[in-house]
CSV table of N, CA and C in Angstrom, one decimal:
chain,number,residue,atom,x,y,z
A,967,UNK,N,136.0,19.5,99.6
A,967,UNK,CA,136.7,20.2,100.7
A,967,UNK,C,136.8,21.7,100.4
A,968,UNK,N,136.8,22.7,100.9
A,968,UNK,CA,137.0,23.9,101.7
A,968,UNK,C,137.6,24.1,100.6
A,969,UNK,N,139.3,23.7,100.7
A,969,UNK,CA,140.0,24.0,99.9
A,969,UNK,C,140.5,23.8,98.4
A,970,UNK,N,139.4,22.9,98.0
A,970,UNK,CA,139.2,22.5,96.6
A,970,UNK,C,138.9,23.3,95.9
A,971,UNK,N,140.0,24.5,95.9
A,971,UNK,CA,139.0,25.9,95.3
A,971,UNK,C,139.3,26.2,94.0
A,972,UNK,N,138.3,27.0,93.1
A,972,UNK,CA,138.0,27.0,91.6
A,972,UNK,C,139.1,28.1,91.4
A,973,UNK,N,139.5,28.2,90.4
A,973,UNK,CA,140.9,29.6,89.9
A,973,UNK,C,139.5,30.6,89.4
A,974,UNK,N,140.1,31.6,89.6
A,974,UNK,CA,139.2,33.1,88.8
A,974,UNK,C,138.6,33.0,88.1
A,975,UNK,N,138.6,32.1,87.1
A,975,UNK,CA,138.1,32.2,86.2
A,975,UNK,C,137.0,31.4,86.2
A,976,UNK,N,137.0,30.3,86.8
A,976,UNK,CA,136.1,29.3,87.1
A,976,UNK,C,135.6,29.9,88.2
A,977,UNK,N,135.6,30.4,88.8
A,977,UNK,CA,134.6,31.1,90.0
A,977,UNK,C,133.8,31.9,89.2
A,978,UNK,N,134.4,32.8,88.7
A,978,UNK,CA,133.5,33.3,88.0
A,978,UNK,C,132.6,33.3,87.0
A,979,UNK,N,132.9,32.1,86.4
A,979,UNK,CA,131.7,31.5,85.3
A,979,UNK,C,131.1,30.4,86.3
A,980,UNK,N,131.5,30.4,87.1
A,980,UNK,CA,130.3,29.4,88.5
A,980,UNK,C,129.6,30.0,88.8
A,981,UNK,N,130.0,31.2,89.4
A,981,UNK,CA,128.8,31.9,89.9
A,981,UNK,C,127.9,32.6,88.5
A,982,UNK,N,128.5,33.3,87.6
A,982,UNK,CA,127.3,33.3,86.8
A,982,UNK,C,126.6,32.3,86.8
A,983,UNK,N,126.5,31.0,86.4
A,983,UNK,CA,125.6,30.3,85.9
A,983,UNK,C,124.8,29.5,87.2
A,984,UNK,N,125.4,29.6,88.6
A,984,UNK,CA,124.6,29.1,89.6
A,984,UNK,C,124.1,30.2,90.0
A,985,UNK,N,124.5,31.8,89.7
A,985,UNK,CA,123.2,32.7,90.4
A,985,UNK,C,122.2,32.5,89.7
A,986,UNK,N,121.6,32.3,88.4
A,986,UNK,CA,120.5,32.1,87.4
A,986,UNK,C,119.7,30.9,88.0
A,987,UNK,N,120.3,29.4,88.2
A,987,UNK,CA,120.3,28.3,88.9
A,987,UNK,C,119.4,28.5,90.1
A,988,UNK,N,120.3,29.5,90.9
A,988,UNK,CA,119.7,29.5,92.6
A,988,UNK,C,118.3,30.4,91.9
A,989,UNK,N,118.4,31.0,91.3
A,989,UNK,CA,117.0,32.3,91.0
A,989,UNK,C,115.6,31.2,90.6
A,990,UNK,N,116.1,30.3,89.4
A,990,UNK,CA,115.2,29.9,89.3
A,990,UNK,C,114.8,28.3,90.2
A,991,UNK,N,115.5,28.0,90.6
A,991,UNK,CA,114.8,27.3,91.4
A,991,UNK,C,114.4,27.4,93.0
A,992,UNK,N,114.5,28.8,93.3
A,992,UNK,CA,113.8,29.4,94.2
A,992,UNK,C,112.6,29.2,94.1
A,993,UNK,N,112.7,30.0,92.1
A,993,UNK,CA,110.9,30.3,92.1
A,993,UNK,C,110.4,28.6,91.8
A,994,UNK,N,111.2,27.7,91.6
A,994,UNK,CA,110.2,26.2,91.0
A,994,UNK,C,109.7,25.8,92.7
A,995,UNK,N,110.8,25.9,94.0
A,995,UNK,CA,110.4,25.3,95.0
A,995,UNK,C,109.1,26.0,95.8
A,996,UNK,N,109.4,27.7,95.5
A,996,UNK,CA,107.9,28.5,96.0
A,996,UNK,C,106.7,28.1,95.0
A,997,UNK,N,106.4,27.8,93.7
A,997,UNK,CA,105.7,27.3,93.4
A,997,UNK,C,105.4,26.2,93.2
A,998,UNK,N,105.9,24.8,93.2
A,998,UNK,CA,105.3,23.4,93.9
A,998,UNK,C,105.1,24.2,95.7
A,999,UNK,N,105.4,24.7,96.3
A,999,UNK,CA,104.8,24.9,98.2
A,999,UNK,C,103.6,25.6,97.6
A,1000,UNK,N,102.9,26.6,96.7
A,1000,UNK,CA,102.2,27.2,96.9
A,1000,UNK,C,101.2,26.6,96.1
A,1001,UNK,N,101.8,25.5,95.3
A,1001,UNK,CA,100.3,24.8,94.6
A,1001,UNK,C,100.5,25.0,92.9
A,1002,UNK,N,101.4,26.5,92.9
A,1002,UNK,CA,101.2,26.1,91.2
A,1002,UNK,C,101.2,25.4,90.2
A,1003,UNK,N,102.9,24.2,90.8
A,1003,UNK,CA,103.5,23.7,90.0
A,1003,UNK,C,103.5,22.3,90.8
A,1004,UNK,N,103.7,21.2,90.0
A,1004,UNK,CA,103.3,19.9,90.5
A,1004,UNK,C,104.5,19.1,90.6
A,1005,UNK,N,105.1,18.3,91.2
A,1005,UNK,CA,106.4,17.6,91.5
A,1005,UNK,C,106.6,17.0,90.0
A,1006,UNK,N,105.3,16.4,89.4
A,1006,UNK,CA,106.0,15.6,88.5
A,1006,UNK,C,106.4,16.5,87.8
A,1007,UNK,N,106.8,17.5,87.6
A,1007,UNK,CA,107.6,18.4,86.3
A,1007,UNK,C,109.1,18.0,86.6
A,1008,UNK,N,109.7,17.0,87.4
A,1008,UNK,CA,110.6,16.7,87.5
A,1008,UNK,C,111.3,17.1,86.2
A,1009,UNK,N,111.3,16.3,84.9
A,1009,UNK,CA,111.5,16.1,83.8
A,1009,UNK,C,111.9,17.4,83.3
A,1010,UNK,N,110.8,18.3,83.2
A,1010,UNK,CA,110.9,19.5,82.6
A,1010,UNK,C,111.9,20.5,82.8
A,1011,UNK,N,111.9,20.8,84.7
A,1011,UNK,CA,112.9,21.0,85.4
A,1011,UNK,C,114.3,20.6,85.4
A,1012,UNK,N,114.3,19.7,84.7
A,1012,UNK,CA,115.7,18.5,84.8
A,1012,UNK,C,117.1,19.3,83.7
A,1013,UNK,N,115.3,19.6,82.4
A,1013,UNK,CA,116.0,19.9,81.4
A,1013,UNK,C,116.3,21.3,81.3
A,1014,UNK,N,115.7,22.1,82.4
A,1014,UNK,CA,115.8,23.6,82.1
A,1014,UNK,C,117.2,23.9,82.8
A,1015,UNK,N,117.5,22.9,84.1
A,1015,UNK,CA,118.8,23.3,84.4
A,1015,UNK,C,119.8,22.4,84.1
A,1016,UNK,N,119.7,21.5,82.9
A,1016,UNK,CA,120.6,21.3,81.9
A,1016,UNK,C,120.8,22.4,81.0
A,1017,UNK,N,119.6,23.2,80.4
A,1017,UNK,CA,119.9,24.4,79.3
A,1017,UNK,C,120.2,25.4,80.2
A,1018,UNK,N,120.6,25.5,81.4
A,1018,UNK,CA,121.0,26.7,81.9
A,1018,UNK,C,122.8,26.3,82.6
A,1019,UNK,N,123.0,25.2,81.9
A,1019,UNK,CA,124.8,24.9,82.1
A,1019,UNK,C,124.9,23.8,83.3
A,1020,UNK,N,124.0,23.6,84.3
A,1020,UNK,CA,124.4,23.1,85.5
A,1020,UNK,C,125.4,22.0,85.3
A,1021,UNK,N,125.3,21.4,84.3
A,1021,UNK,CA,126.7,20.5,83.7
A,1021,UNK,C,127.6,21.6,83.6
A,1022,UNK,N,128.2,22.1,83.2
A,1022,UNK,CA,129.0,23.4,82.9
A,1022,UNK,C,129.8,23.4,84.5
A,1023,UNK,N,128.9,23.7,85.6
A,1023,UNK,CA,129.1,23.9,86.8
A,1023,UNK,C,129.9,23.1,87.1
A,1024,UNK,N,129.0,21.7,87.6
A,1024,UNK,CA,129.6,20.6,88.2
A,1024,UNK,C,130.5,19.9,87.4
A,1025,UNK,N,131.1,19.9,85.9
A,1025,UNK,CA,132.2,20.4,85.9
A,1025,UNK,C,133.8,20.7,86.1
A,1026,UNK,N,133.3,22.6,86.4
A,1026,UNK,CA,134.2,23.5,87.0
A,1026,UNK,C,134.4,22.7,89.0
A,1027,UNK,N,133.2,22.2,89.1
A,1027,UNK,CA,133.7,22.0,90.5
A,1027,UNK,C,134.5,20.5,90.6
A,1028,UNK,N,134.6,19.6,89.8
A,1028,UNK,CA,135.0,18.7,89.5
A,1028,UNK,C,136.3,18.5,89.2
A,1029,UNK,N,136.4,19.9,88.6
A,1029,UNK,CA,138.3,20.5,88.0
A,1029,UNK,C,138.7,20.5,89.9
A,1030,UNK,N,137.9,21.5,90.3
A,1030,UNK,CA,138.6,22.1,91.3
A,1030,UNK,C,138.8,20.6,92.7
A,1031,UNK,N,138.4,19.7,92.8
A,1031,UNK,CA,138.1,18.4,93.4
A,1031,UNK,C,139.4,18.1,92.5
A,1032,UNK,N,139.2,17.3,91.5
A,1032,UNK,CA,140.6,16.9,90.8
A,1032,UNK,C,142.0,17.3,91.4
A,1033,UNK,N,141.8,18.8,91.1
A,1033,UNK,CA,143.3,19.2,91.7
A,1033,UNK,C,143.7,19.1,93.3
A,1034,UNK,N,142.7,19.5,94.1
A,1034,UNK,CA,143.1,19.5,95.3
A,1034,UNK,C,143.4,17.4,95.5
A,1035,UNK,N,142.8,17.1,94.8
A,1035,UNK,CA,143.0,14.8,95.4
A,1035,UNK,C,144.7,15.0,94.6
A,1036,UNK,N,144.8,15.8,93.5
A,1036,UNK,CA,146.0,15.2,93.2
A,1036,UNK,C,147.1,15.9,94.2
A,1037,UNK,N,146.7,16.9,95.0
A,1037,UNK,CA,147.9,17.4,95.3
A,1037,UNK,C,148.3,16.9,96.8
A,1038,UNK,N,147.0,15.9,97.2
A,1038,UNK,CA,146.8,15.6,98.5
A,1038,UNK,C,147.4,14.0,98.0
A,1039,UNK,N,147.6,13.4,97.2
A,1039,UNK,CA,148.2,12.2,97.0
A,1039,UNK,C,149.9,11.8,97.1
């Protein structure tokens, strides 16, 4: 929800680590369309945005879900 919102601080270490996220897999989706890169790198890709936090993320957005169900209970 909308309102399931992250505090300062978690916004802010969200967005660091998903602007890097959104960057790079901009460039993985323009290159599997343009032929470089081949779907099965699934794997490879799996692991680069595990080493780039995306656990980290989901997460901070998982805090912020938590608190809004408990306050809605």
């Amino acid at each position: 929800p909308a309102s399931a919102g992250l505090t300062t601080e978690e916004a802010e270490e969200y967005s660091s680590i998903m602007s890097d996220i959104e960057t790079y897999m901009e460039e993985v989706i323009l290159s599997v369309l343009v032929g470089n890169s081949d779907v099965s790198t699934l794997n490879e890709i799996a692991g680069n945005l595990h080493s780039m936090n995306i656990d980290r993320a989901l997460e901070l957005k998982q805090a912020a879900y938590d608190r809004y169900m408990s306050k809605a209970a």
